[in-house]
Amino acid sequence: MSGPNFGTWRTYAQAREANLIMIPDKEGISPVQAATISVNPSTAYRMLNDFAGLEPGDYFVQNAANSGVGRSAIQIGRLWGLKSINIVRDRPGIQKLKEELRSLGGTEVITEAEAKDRRSMAKMTGGQPVKLALNCVGGESATNLARILGQNGHLVTYGAMSKLPFSVPASALIFKNIHCHGFWISAWSKGNEAVKSQMIIDILGWIRDGKFRDIPYEITKWSEATGLETLMEPVKRGISEYSGRKGIFLMEDD
């Protein structure tokens, strides 16, 4: 599908050609990869490509770096020669998570508390300005991203996991001339069908070549025999907590 929310909870559908993206070579691509590529990897691709004119060697920073979009941004950034500062919440097993994100290509992986240390941040980048910030959290975390940005930097908000508004320091707007944007892949997809098709082909090529790892996911098999509670459990988890995994329903014939 060329965009999400097409309405795929059905056995058959009649669609316009413009609403579909053909995968010319399915070799090495799983159904799960094909089904999930149009949201998280695509969101990361567009934000890295469209806002700050990033070039190899440039820095970007992001919160919620262990999310689906965050993991995608790390990997796409690595493929494009970008350096990333990846911020995550402190938690039990934080070192294991840091190592995991570094293995994807993250340049630096730090906690929210560590990201507030301005001297440490400047040392981390060698004084090089951070040109792009990707915000999925909001609240104090997003405000700190604005502080981290360098001159003429861009802050792009694509999520609000904390459900909190955030303020941008007046000094960042006046003296650093930072720019704030919102991004929603569903809205972008309308009118950009040809560009999106090429983007999907690019990402599928990376997957096929082993250069882009799957976002963690959890499959729930759905058949006539599956009980309601089994189906509701992953939905409840997705609403009430952040697991870091995509929930996938796999429809099966009995």
Short mmCIF file of C-alpha atoms in Angstrom, two decimals:
data_model
loop_
_atom_site.label_atom_id
_atom_site.label_comp_id
_atom_site.label_asym_id
_atom_site.label_seq_id
_atom_site.Cartn_x
_atom_site.Cartn_y
_atom_site.Cartn_z
CA MET A 1 0.00 0.00 0.00
CA SER A 2 1.25 3.48 -0.80
CA GLY A 3 0.02 4.76 2.56
CA PRO A 4 -1.06 3.43 5.97
CA ASN A 5 -4.70 3.17 7.07
CA PHE A 6 -5.77 1.72 3.74
CA GLY A 7 -8.15 -0.69 5.45
CA THR A 8 -6.56 -4.11 5.19
CA TRP A 9 -8.73 -5.96 7.71
CA ARG A 10 -10.37 -7.94 4.94
CA THR A 11 -9.67 -10.92 2.74
CA TYR A 12 -9.94 -9.07 -0.59
CA ALA A 13 -9.85 -5.41 -1.58
CA GLN A 14 -10.27 -3.47 -4.79
CA ALA A 15 -7.75 -0.62 -5.03
CA ARG A 16 -6.54 2.03 -7.41
CA GLU A 17 -3.11 1.46 -8.89
CA ALA A 18 -1.90 4.70 -7.27
CA ASN A 19 -2.67 3.23 -3.83
CA LEU A 20 -0.35 0.27 -4.35
CA ILE A 21 3.42 -0.14 -4.45
CA MET A 22 4.73 -3.09 -6.41
CA ILE A 23 7.69 -4.97 -4.98
CA PRO A 24 9.51 -6.03 -8.15
CA ASP A 25 11.74 -8.56 -6.40
CA LYS A 26 10.30 -10.40 -3.40
CA GLU A 27 13.42 -12.53 -2.92
CA GLY A 28 14.78 -12.09 0.61
CA ILE A 29 11.79 -10.05 1.80
CA SER A 30 9.43 -11.54 4.41
CA PRO A 31 5.71 -10.68 4.61
CA VAL A 32 6.35 -8.95 7.96
CA GLN A 33 9.06 -6.75 6.43
CA ALA A 34 6.83 -5.82 3.51
CA ALA A 35 3.92 -5.08 5.86
CA THR A 36 5.83 -2.80 8.24
CA ILE A 37 8.18 -0.90 5.94
CA SER A 38 5.78 1.93 5.10
CA VAL A 39 5.66 3.47 8.61
CA ASN A 40 8.76 3.37 10.83
CA PRO A 41 11.60 3.06 8.28
CA SER A 42 9.81 5.46 5.93
CA THR A 43 9.30 8.06 8.67
CA ALA A 44 12.98 7.93 9.61
CA TYR A 45 14.07 8.11 5.95
CA ARG A 46 12.02 11.22 5.23
CA MET A 47 12.99 13.12 8.36
CA LEU A 48 16.71 12.52 7.81
CA ASN A 49 16.42 13.38 4.13
CA ASP A 50 13.98 16.30 3.97
CA PHE A 51 14.63 18.85 6.72
CA ALA A 52 18.23 19.81 7.43
CA GLY A 53 20.20 19.09 4.26
CA LEU A 54 22.37 16.60 6.13
CA GLU A 55 25.65 15.52 4.58
CA PRO A 56 28.04 12.67 5.50
CA GLY A 57 29.72 13.46 8.81
CA ASP A 58 26.87 15.62 10.12
CA TYR A 59 25.29 14.97 13.52
CA PHE A 60 21.65 14.41 14.36
CA VAL A 61 20.15 13.74 17.79
CA GLN A 62 16.99 11.85 18.72
CA ASN A 63 15.04 10.81 21.80
CA ALA A 64 13.21 7.46 22.06
CA ALA A 65 16.14 6.03 20.12
CA ASN A 66 15.09 2.46 20.90
CA SER A 67 11.69 2.93 19.22
CA GLY A 68 10.95 1.59 15.75
CA VAL A 69 11.61 4.95 14.11
CA GLY A 70 14.66 5.49 16.31
CA ARG A 71 16.25 2.18 15.33
CA SER A 72 15.47 2.90 11.69
CA ALA A 73 17.05 6.36 11.91
CA ILE A 74 20.23 4.90 13.41
CA GLN A 75 20.60 2.42 10.57
CA ILE A 76 19.69 4.80 7.74
CA GLY A 77 22.00 7.41 9.25
CA ARG A 78 24.84 4.88 9.28
CA LEU A 79 24.21 4.00 5.62
CA TRP A 80 24.29 7.70 4.70
CA GLY A 81 27.44 8.43 6.70
CA LEU A 82 25.67 10.44 9.41
CA LYS A 83 26.63 10.52 13.09
CA SER A 84 23.87 10.01 15.65
CA ILE A 85 23.38 10.90 19.30
CA ASN A 86 20.73 8.56 20.64
CA ILE A 87 18.88 9.35 23.85
CA VAL A 88 16.97 6.73 25.85
CA ARG A 89 15.34 6.57 29.26
CA ASP A 90 17.46 5.12 32.06
CA ARG A 91 16.28 1.63 33.02
CA PRO A 92 17.49 -1.73 34.32
CA GLY A 93 19.79 -3.26 31.72
CA ILE A 94 20.68 0.13 30.21
CA GLN A 95 24.19 -1.01 29.21
CA LYS A 96 22.77 -3.88 27.18
CA LEU A 97 20.42 -1.48 25.37
CA LYS A 98 23.28 0.93 24.70
CA GLU A 99 25.35 -1.87 23.19
CA GLU A 100 22.41 -2.99 21.06
CA LEU A 101 21.85 0.47 19.59
CA ARG A 102 25.58 0.95 18.99
CA SER A 103 25.59 -2.36 17.11
CA LEU A 104 22.98 -0.88 14.75
CA GLY A 105 25.35 2.00 14.01
CA GLY A 106 24.59 4.53 16.74
CA THR A 107 27.56 6.85 17.27
CA GLU A 108 26.63 7.73 20.85
CA VAL A 109 23.92 6.27 23.11
CA ILE A 110 23.15 8.20 26.29
CA THR A 111 20.40 8.59 28.88
CA GLU A 112 18.10 11.57 29.27
CA ALA A 113 20.10 12.66 32.34
CA GLU A 114 23.41 12.43 30.46
CA ALA A 115 21.97 14.49 27.60
CA LYS A 116 21.48 17.47 29.96
CA ASP A 117 25.24 17.82 30.56
CA ARG A 118 26.15 20.54 28.04
CA ARG A 119 29.90 20.19 28.47
CA SER A 120 29.72 16.46 27.90
CA MET A 121 27.56 16.97 24.81
CA ALA A 122 30.00 19.49 23.32
CA LYS A 123 32.91 17.14 23.98
CA MET A 124 30.96 14.27 22.42
CA THR A 125 30.63 16.07 19.09
CA GLY A 126 34.03 17.74 19.22
CA GLY A 127 32.26 21.08 19.06
CA GLN A 128 30.58 20.14 15.79
CA PRO A 129 27.00 21.52 15.61
CA VAL A 130 24.01 19.19 15.73
CA LYS A 131 21.89 20.02 12.70
CA LEU A 132 18.76 17.91 13.23
CA ALA A 133 16.75 16.70 16.24
CA LEU A 134 14.02 14.05 16.03
CA ASN A 135 11.43 14.27 18.81
CA CYS A 136 9.07 11.42 19.65
CA VAL A 137 8.63 12.17 23.37
CA GLY A 138 7.73 15.81 24.02
CA GLY A 139 7.89 17.43 27.45
CA GLU A 140 11.27 18.16 29.04
CA SER A 141 13.00 15.73 26.69
CA ALA A 142 11.97 17.75 23.62
CA THR A 143 12.98 21.03 25.26
CA ASN A 144 16.43 19.58 25.86
CA LEU A 145 16.70 18.60 22.18
CA ALA A 146 16.15 22.26 21.28
CA ARG A 147 19.01 23.21 23.59
CA ILE A 148 21.32 20.63 21.99
CA LEU A 149 20.72 21.88 18.44
CA GLY A 150 23.34 24.08 16.81
CA GLN A 151 22.93 27.24 14.76
CA ASN A 152 20.07 27.03 12.22
CA GLY A 153 19.18 23.53 13.46
CA HIS A 154 15.86 21.82 12.82
CA LEU A 155 13.63 20.17 15.46
CA VAL A 156 11.18 17.70 13.93
CA THR A 157 8.36 16.29 16.08
CA TYR A 158 6.73 13.06 14.91
CA GLY A 159 5.36 11.68 18.17
CA ALA A 160 4.34 12.56 21.74
CA MET A 161 4.94 9.51 23.89
CA SER A 162 4.93 11.50 27.14
CA LYS A 163 1.65 13.21 26.12
CA LEU A 164 3.17 16.44 27.46
CA PRO A 165 3.55 19.76 25.65
CA PHE A 166 7.00 21.26 25.45
CA SER A 167 8.51 24.73 25.36
CA VAL A 168 11.31 25.94 23.12
CA PRO A 169 13.73 28.36 24.81
CA ALA A 170 13.42 31.85 23.35
CA SER A 171 17.20 32.03 23.15
CA ALA A 172 17.24 29.00 20.84
CA LEU A 173 14.76 30.69 18.50
CA ILE A 174 16.33 34.15 18.58
CA PHE A 175 20.06 33.54 18.78
CA LYS A 176 20.37 30.07 17.21
CA ASN A 177 17.54 30.52 14.70
CA ILE A 178 16.31 26.96 15.14
CA HIS A 179 13.30 25.80 13.15
CA CYS A 180 10.46 23.61 14.48
CA HIS A 181 8.45 21.23 12.30
CA GLY A 182 5.86 18.49 12.65
CA PHE A 183 5.91 15.36 10.51
CA TRP A 184 3.28 12.69 9.80
CA ILE A 185 4.08 10.06 7.19
CA SER A 186 0.39 9.55 6.31
CA ALA A 187 -0.01 13.19 5.28
CA TRP A 188 3.32 13.22 3.44
CA SER A 189 2.39 10.11 1.45
CA LYS A 190 -0.53 11.86 -0.24
CA GLY A 191 0.82 13.44 -3.39
CA ASN A 192 4.26 11.84 -3.09
CA GLU A 193 3.47 8.41 -4.51
CA ALA A 194 6.39 8.22 -6.96
CA VAL A 195 8.92 9.43 -4.38
CA LYS A 196 7.57 6.99 -1.81
CA SER A 197 7.81 4.07 -4.25
CA GLN A 198 11.50 4.79 -4.83
CA MET A 199 12.07 5.14 -1.08
CA ILE A 200 10.45 1.74 -0.45
CA ILE A 201 12.65 0.18 -3.13
CA ASP A 202 15.73 1.71 -1.47
CA ILE A 203 14.82 0.34 1.96
CA LEU A 204 13.92 -3.10 0.61
CA GLY A 205 17.30 -3.18 -1.11
CA TRP A 206 19.06 -2.54 2.20
CA ILE A 207 17.02 -5.30 3.87
CA ARG A 208 17.79 -7.73 1.06
CA ASP A 209 21.50 -6.92 1.25
CA GLY A 210 21.58 -7.42 5.02
CA LYS A 211 22.32 -3.74 5.70
CA PHE A 212 19.09 -2.98 7.57
CA ARG A 213 17.90 -5.08 10.51
CA ASP A 214 14.26 -5.72 11.34
CA ILE A 215 12.60 -3.61 14.00
CA PRO A 216 11.81 -5.91 16.98
CA TYR A 217 8.32 -7.35 16.66
CA GLU A 218 5.96 -9.81 18.32
CA ILE A 219 3.68 -12.03 16.22
CA THR A 220 0.23 -13.11 17.40
CA LYS A 221 -1.32 -15.79 15.23
CA TRP A 222 -5.00 -15.24 14.43
CA SER A 223 -7.28 -18.03 13.25
CA GLU A 224 -10.87 -19.14 13.81
CA ALA A 225 -9.67 -21.05 16.87
CA THR A 226 -7.87 -18.12 18.50
CA GLY A 227 -9.55 -16.88 21.66
CA LEU A 228 -10.50 -13.24 22.16
CA GLU A 229 -8.20 -12.83 25.17
CA THR A 230 -5.22 -14.02 23.13
CA LEU A 231 -5.95 -11.33 20.56
CA MET A 232 -6.67 -8.60 23.09
CA GLU A 233 -3.51 -9.12 25.14
CA PRO A 234 -1.02 -7.56 22.66
CA VAL A 235 -3.48 -4.72 21.98
CA LYS A 236 -3.74 -3.95 25.71
CA ARG A 237 0.05 -4.04 26.06
CA GLY A 238 0.44 -1.69 23.12
CA ILE A 239 -1.97 0.82 24.65
CA SER A 240 -0.83 0.65 28.27
CA GLU A 241 2.95 0.30 27.98
CA TYR A 242 5.90 0.76 25.66
CA SER A 243 7.47 -2.61 24.88
CA GLY A 244 9.83 -1.56 22.09
CA ARG A 245 8.27 -4.20 19.84
CA LYS A 246 5.84 -3.92 16.97
CA GLY A 247 2.67 -5.98 17.38
CA ILE A 248 1.92 -8.13 14.31
CA PHE A 249 -1.26 -10.13 13.72
CA LEU A 250 -0.68 -13.08 11.40
CA MET A 251 -3.93 -14.28 9.82
CA GLU A 252 -4.04 -18.05 9.34
CA ASP A 253 -6.45 -20.34 7.54
CA ASP A 254 -7.72 -23.23 9.62
#
